[in-house]
Amino acid sequence: MSKQWSIFTLVLLASFLLSSCGSEQSSDSATLTPFSAVDAQKSGDCTSCHAIDVHTKINGIVGVNTDAAGVGLGSAITHDCEDCHGGGQYHRGVGPIPYPSPDLARCAVCHNNQTTKVITSKHNAARTDNTDMLVDSGEHYLHGYCQRCHTAEGSIAFKDVYGTGPQIEAAIVDHGTAVVAPAKYEALVAEDADGNVVLHEPACGACHNALTKKMVTVDAGWDPNQNGTSDQLDLCTSCHNYKSADGAAVYGSGDEIVNGAATVEYYHNNSWYRQIPTTHYDDPTTLSGQGNENLTVVPPIINKVEGYVIRENSENPCFDCHGHELLTNSRSADDPTKLTIQTAWAKSAHGGKILTQVMDAVAAIDCTTVNGGYNSLSLSRGKCNEQVSAALAAYTSDSVTPAWTHYDWDKTNDTVAGDRTGRAACQMCHTATGAANFMSDQANYNPANNDYSHLSGWSNVAGVVTSSPQNEVIYCWACHTSAESGALRTPGAITLAYQADGADITLPDMGNSNVCYNCHSGRGNMDSLIGAAAADPAGAAVTGGTKTHYFASGATIYQSQTKVGYMYAGQSYTDKPYFAHDTLGCAECHMTGETPTDQASHTFDVVEKDGSGVITAIASKKCVECHDGEHALFVSDSQVGDTLNIWDGSAAVPTVVTQLMADDAAAEMEHEAHGYHNAVEVLGAVLTAAGTPPQANYPYFSGTATDQGHGGAMHNWSYLHHEPGAYAHNRYYAKRLIFDSIDWLTNATNGSVDAAGSRTLDGALYLDPATYGAAITWLGGDTTTGIVSTRP
């Protein structure tokens, strides 16, 4: 009897479940009470009809969440079914499920920022209207082994198929081709009623498990970083070529020898812009940090950094510099209309200008002239092994960006006491690791805690550091806590490494620009030069040189606090009343971008220059806000056609910017720059005549100063020579330092060098108009007589 009742109960339960599922039963269930609002927020009842595995392959969902953390997810399934599919009260016997196939628009309800980035990314073929994420039916990679990386379904179905291009091709065959089991997999086929292939772009579902919120995993045998864990690096590089499964070889064209072993030919092996190592690999067999280069010896001494070092041991090595925009666009890096933050940064000095070196190397190879080359002269379309080899061999060096190549920056301490090769004090600016740690906790920063274990061969054993042959540049994560959101580190007001008048110098908190000040305010000032001596140009000699260090633009802007230059006693160096650059921040001018999406410019260039260094355009959109034409008009090329408030002779009125205005602005800026650099040349020539000629390398002078003012002039030359933008950062301060330095050393009548003991500040200069006409004009003198009769 009990058995009969049990069978009856099961039949009754089954009947209930069937009657309550699906819209096809709506007419029979009109009298059923819909789920209450509370019940609609739960999805446990969904599993009475639907097993977890009913989801399509694109979501790749597996796993449950017990809500052990008590965060109120309300279901055993991590992503509530109704979050994506809509309320159950509209489904069970009452009406159709609101979102049977959630698309990107549905994802955007909760993941708006990420979805906006993904939908415009190459992972969605950059089709903003493609919210269903379907691959265009005309795409050639809907079939065969292309599916492994070019479709979401393929990346999930074939995640255990990895390796070289030929291996992938051999493992996956086109639909209809005989499959040799178990070595081959049949390509996926999905068609709609009209026979169109239906597969999805490798967007959300290719990388994320929709329910567990975790990254999808690849086969355990694919482990390029050899950490025994299927992680972000493994997932991304299963398609984006980087290293082999055992982490030993860098993928290239198959022709290279790296670390003594031949590289493996991976798919797209002949496309330089599809090969991560062309920019993301610094060959540890080529050294950097050797000090002064010597190109005359055999082999020449060259400090080489070929690319960036991925932090393979970090949790999110790829998202260190990339986010859900999933776009770098190296392929179109020569097209200014397709500039991205990544390509702009990679061309900048912060990025070592490595992309520029790679592009130049690639452009020198004509693929149409080599065997098997792709028939194109375009940098973005050329395909041949020779281009890949050239890109892998390209490097930055001391001649391009010595700040990253010259010394062994990750060598924290001296191997032998006093050997002066330890670079602990330098790391906060010359390495991304040091900069990130300093800006994260300025007060407690200790270079001994800087960890460079992501660099090849680096170790720290009980405080004794073995340095790496690789060097860092300033990576995205040095300044940003999130490459995706752009969130910056927040060091707050920066206290500099030197003092003025015996007191610490703390620059004001200027928000985003504070990430710039520590490294762009130098390492010393006038006090560093003269020490405890009184400021007296006729006093005992001091040694000039590199007391201020390099690119001290912040110190120039805030000179009233930093006292960066040698200032001659009795002279005024007070900023002009209208000087306002100290109310701005570095980012205000250096990052008001020219990118197509109007994002902050990561070239950090205020101006654009030609191959000769001549300013051809203003890049910053900020300048015209103050320089609106009343005294000077500085509009950017990107503002041509815009309506801006521009001075008409009596007031700033709405005016359409013309190309002529932009060209004239560039010419005026070049005029200022040329005058400044010509004036620095004059000072160099005067120092040469005084017996202390400037030199290219440290200590930057030969000879010795004869009095304090002479040493001060040397200091000023070194500071301004290494601060190429001082004419814009604080032009009158720069003018006065140069004027007074020349004035102290020379006779105002004929420009000859005065002897020590007879020097005075005459208040006038004589400069040779044939050689220094630009300097005379910039300093406000007479280009006919060569006389500058009034101190700026």
Short mmCIF file of N, CA and C in Angstrom, two decimals, residues 105-180:
data_model
loop_
_atom_site.label_atom_id
_atom_site.label_comp_id
_atom_site.label_asym_id
_atom_site.label_seq_id
_atom_site.Cartn_x
_atom_site.Cartn_y
_atom_site.Cartn_z
N ALA A 105 23.19 44.27 -23.67
CA ALA A 105 22.37 45.32 -23.06
C ALA A 105 21.86 44.88 -21.70
N ARG A 106 21.53 43.59 -21.57
CA ARG A 106 21.09 43.07 -20.29
C ARG A 106 22.25 43.04 -19.30
N CYS A 107 23.44 42.66 -19.79
CA CYS A 107 24.62 42.67 -18.92
C CYS A 107 24.88 44.06 -18.36
N ALA A 108 24.59 45.06 -19.20
CA ALA A 108 24.91 46.45 -18.83
C ALA A 108 24.07 46.96 -17.67
N VAL A 109 22.95 46.26 -17.36
CA VAL A 109 22.13 46.68 -16.22
C VAL A 109 22.95 46.68 -14.95
N CYS A 110 23.82 45.67 -14.81
CA CYS A 110 24.67 45.59 -13.62
C CYS A 110 26.13 45.93 -13.92
N HIS A 111 26.56 45.62 -15.13
CA HIS A 111 27.97 45.78 -15.48
C HIS A 111 28.11 46.85 -16.57
N ASN A 112 27.62 48.02 -16.30
CA ASN A 112 27.55 49.04 -17.34
C ASN A 112 28.93 49.44 -17.86
N ASN A 113 29.86 49.71 -16.94
CA ASN A 113 31.17 50.18 -17.36
C ASN A 113 31.89 49.12 -18.19
N GLN A 114 31.89 47.88 -17.69
CA GLN A 114 32.58 46.82 -18.41
C GLN A 114 31.91 46.53 -19.75
N THR A 115 30.56 46.51 -19.76
CA THR A 115 29.83 46.20 -20.99
C THR A 115 30.07 47.25 -22.05
N THR A 116 30.09 48.51 -21.65
CA THR A 116 30.34 49.59 -22.60
C THR A 116 31.69 49.41 -23.26
N LYS A 117 32.67 48.98 -22.48
CA LYS A 117 33.99 48.76 -23.03
C LYS A 117 34.02 47.54 -23.96
N VAL A 118 33.38 46.46 -23.52
CA VAL A 118 33.42 45.22 -24.30
C VAL A 118 32.72 45.39 -25.64
N ILE A 119 31.59 46.07 -25.65
CA ILE A 119 30.81 46.16 -26.88
C ILE A 119 31.55 46.92 -27.98
N THR A 120 32.45 47.82 -27.58
CA THR A 120 33.23 48.56 -28.58
C THR A 120 34.60 47.94 -28.83
N SER A 121 34.86 46.82 -28.17
CA SER A 121 36.19 46.22 -28.27
C SER A 121 36.30 45.30 -29.48
N LYS A 122 37.52 44.89 -29.76
CA LYS A 122 37.74 43.95 -30.84
C LYS A 122 37.19 42.57 -30.49
N HIS A 123 37.01 42.29 -29.21
CA HIS A 123 36.39 41.03 -28.83
C HIS A 123 34.93 40.96 -29.29
N ASN A 124 34.35 42.10 -29.59
CA ASN A 124 33.00 42.15 -30.17
C ASN A 124 33.05 42.75 -31.56
N ALA A 125 34.23 42.62 -32.20
CA ALA A 125 34.44 43.15 -33.56
C ALA A 125 34.17 44.65 -33.64
N ALA A 126 34.23 45.35 -32.49
CA ALA A 126 34.04 46.80 -32.42
C ALA A 126 32.72 47.23 -33.05
N ARG A 127 31.71 46.36 -32.99
CA ARG A 127 30.40 46.69 -33.54
C ARG A 127 29.47 47.10 -32.40
N THR A 128 29.25 48.39 -32.25
CA THR A 128 28.47 48.88 -31.11
C THR A 128 27.01 48.45 -31.17
N ASP A 129 26.54 48.07 -32.37
CA ASP A 129 25.15 47.62 -32.50
C ASP A 129 25.01 46.12 -32.26
N ASN A 130 26.12 45.43 -32.06
CA ASN A 130 26.10 43.98 -31.94
C ASN A 130 25.89 43.55 -30.49
N THR A 131 24.73 43.90 -29.93
CA THR A 131 24.50 43.59 -28.52
C THR A 131 24.24 42.10 -28.29
N ASP A 132 23.91 41.36 -29.36
CA ASP A 132 23.74 39.93 -29.18
C ASP A 132 25.05 39.17 -29.28
N MET A 133 26.12 39.87 -29.60
CA MET A 133 27.48 39.32 -29.64
C MET A 133 27.68 38.24 -30.70
N LEU A 134 26.82 38.20 -31.69
CA LEU A 134 26.95 37.19 -32.74
C LEU A 134 28.07 37.55 -33.71
N VAL A 135 28.80 36.55 -34.14
CA VAL A 135 29.83 36.76 -35.16
C VAL A 135 29.15 37.02 -36.49
N ASP A 136 29.61 38.00 -37.22
CA ASP A 136 29.08 38.27 -38.55
C ASP A 136 29.19 37.02 -39.41
N SER A 137 28.09 36.66 -40.08
CA SER A 137 28.06 35.40 -40.84
C SER A 137 29.06 35.39 -41.98
N GLY A 138 29.60 36.55 -42.33
CA GLY A 138 30.57 36.60 -43.42
C GLY A 138 32.01 36.45 -42.98
N GLU A 139 32.22 36.38 -41.68
CA GLU A 139 33.59 36.29 -41.18
C GLU A 139 34.22 34.94 -41.53
N HIS A 140 35.47 34.99 -41.94
CA HIS A 140 36.14 33.77 -42.40
C HIS A 140 36.48 32.83 -41.25
N TYR A 141 36.53 33.35 -40.04
CA TYR A 141 36.94 32.48 -38.94
C TYR A 141 35.79 31.79 -38.23
N LEU A 142 34.64 31.68 -38.88
CA LEU A 142 33.54 30.91 -38.32
C LEU A 142 33.78 29.42 -38.44
N HIS A 143 34.75 29.02 -39.22
CA HIS A 143 34.98 27.61 -39.48
C HIS A 143 36.37 27.20 -38.99
N GLY A 144 36.53 25.91 -38.77
CA GLY A 144 37.84 25.33 -38.52
C GLY A 144 38.52 25.82 -37.27
N TYR A 145 39.85 25.82 -37.31
CA TYR A 145 40.63 26.09 -36.11
C TYR A 145 40.58 27.55 -35.68
N CYS A 146 40.07 28.44 -36.53
CA CYS A 146 39.93 29.84 -36.11
C CYS A 146 38.97 29.98 -34.93
N GLN A 147 38.02 29.02 -34.85
CA GLN A 147 37.04 29.08 -33.77
C GLN A 147 37.70 29.02 -32.39
N ARG A 148 38.86 28.41 -32.30
CA ARG A 148 39.55 28.26 -31.02
C ARG A 148 39.69 29.59 -30.30
N CYS A 149 39.92 30.64 -31.03
CA CYS A 149 40.12 31.95 -30.39
C CYS A 149 39.11 33.00 -30.84
N HIS A 150 38.49 32.79 -31.99
CA HIS A 150 37.64 33.84 -32.56
C HIS A 150 36.16 33.67 -32.26
N THR A 151 35.77 32.65 -31.52
CA THR A 151 34.39 32.52 -31.08
C THR A 151 34.37 32.12 -29.61
N ALA A 152 33.29 32.53 -28.94
CA ALA A 152 33.16 32.17 -27.53
C ALA A 152 32.96 30.67 -27.36
N GLU A 153 32.10 30.10 -28.22
CA GLU A 153 31.84 28.67 -28.12
C GLU A 153 33.11 27.87 -28.36
N GLY A 154 33.89 28.29 -29.36
CA GLY A 154 35.11 27.58 -29.68
C GLY A 154 36.15 27.66 -28.58
N SER A 155 36.26 28.84 -27.95
CA SER A 155 37.26 28.99 -26.89
C SER A 155 36.94 28.11 -25.70
N ILE A 156 35.63 27.85 -25.47
CA ILE A 156 35.23 26.98 -24.37
C ILE A 156 35.33 25.51 -24.77
N ALA A 157 34.82 25.21 -25.96
CA ALA A 157 34.81 23.82 -26.40
C ALA A 157 36.21 23.26 -26.60
N PHE A 158 37.14 24.11 -27.04
CA PHE A 158 38.48 23.64 -27.39
C PHE A 158 39.54 24.19 -26.45
N LYS A 159 39.15 24.46 -25.19
CA LYS A 159 40.11 25.08 -24.28
C LYS A 159 41.28 24.16 -23.95
N ASP A 160 41.12 22.85 -24.25
CA ASP A 160 42.25 21.95 -24.03
C ASP A 160 43.06 21.75 -25.31
N VAL A 161 42.74 22.57 -26.34
CA VAL A 161 43.52 22.55 -27.58
C VAL A 161 44.38 23.80 -27.60
N TYR A 162 45.65 23.65 -27.44
CA TYR A 162 46.55 24.80 -27.39
C TYR A 162 47.88 24.39 -28.00
N GLY A 163 48.76 25.34 -28.15
CA GLY A 163 50.08 25.03 -28.66
C GLY A 163 50.41 25.85 -29.88
N THR A 164 51.20 25.28 -30.76
CA THR A 164 51.64 26.02 -31.95
C THR A 164 50.51 26.09 -32.97
N GLY A 165 50.68 26.98 -33.94
CA GLY A 165 49.69 27.10 -35.01
C GLY A 165 49.41 25.77 -35.68
N PRO A 166 50.42 25.05 -36.15
CA PRO A 166 50.18 23.75 -36.79
C PRO A 166 49.48 22.76 -35.87
N GLN A 167 49.77 22.79 -34.57
CA GLN A 167 49.13 21.87 -33.64
C GLN A 167 47.64 22.16 -33.51
N ILE A 168 47.29 23.43 -33.43
CA ILE A 168 45.88 23.80 -33.34
C ILE A 168 45.16 23.43 -34.63
N GLU A 169 45.81 23.73 -35.74
CA GLU A 169 45.20 23.42 -37.03
C GLU A 169 45.00 21.92 -37.21
N ALA A 170 45.94 21.16 -36.73
CA ALA A 170 45.82 19.70 -36.86
C ALA A 170 44.76 19.14 -35.94
N ALA A 171 44.51 19.80 -34.81
CA ALA A 171 43.56 19.28 -33.84
C ALA A 171 42.12 19.61 -34.20
N ILE A 172 41.89 20.75 -34.85
CA ILE A 172 40.53 21.19 -35.16
C ILE A 172 40.35 21.22 -36.67
N VAL A 173 39.33 20.56 -37.15
CA VAL A 173 39.09 20.48 -38.59
C VAL A 173 37.77 21.11 -38.94
N ASP A 174 37.58 21.48 -40.20
CA ASP A 174 36.32 22.06 -40.64
C ASP A 174 35.19 21.04 -40.53
N HIS A 175 34.00 21.52 -40.34
CA HIS A 175 32.83 20.65 -40.28
C HIS A 175 32.69 19.89 -41.60
N GLY A 176 32.43 18.64 -41.47
CA GLY A 176 32.29 17.81 -42.66
C GLY A 176 33.54 17.05 -43.00
N THR A 177 34.67 17.48 -42.48
CA THR A 177 35.91 16.75 -42.71
C THR A 177 35.99 15.60 -41.70
N ALA A 178 36.47 14.48 -42.17
CA ALA A 178 36.54 13.32 -41.29
C ALA A 178 37.37 13.63 -40.05
N VAL A 179 36.88 13.18 -38.93
CA VAL A 179 37.57 13.39 -37.66
C VAL A 179 38.31 12.12 -37.28
N VAL A 180 39.59 12.24 -37.06
CA VAL A 180 40.40 11.12 -36.63
C VAL A 180 40.48 11.16 -35.12
#
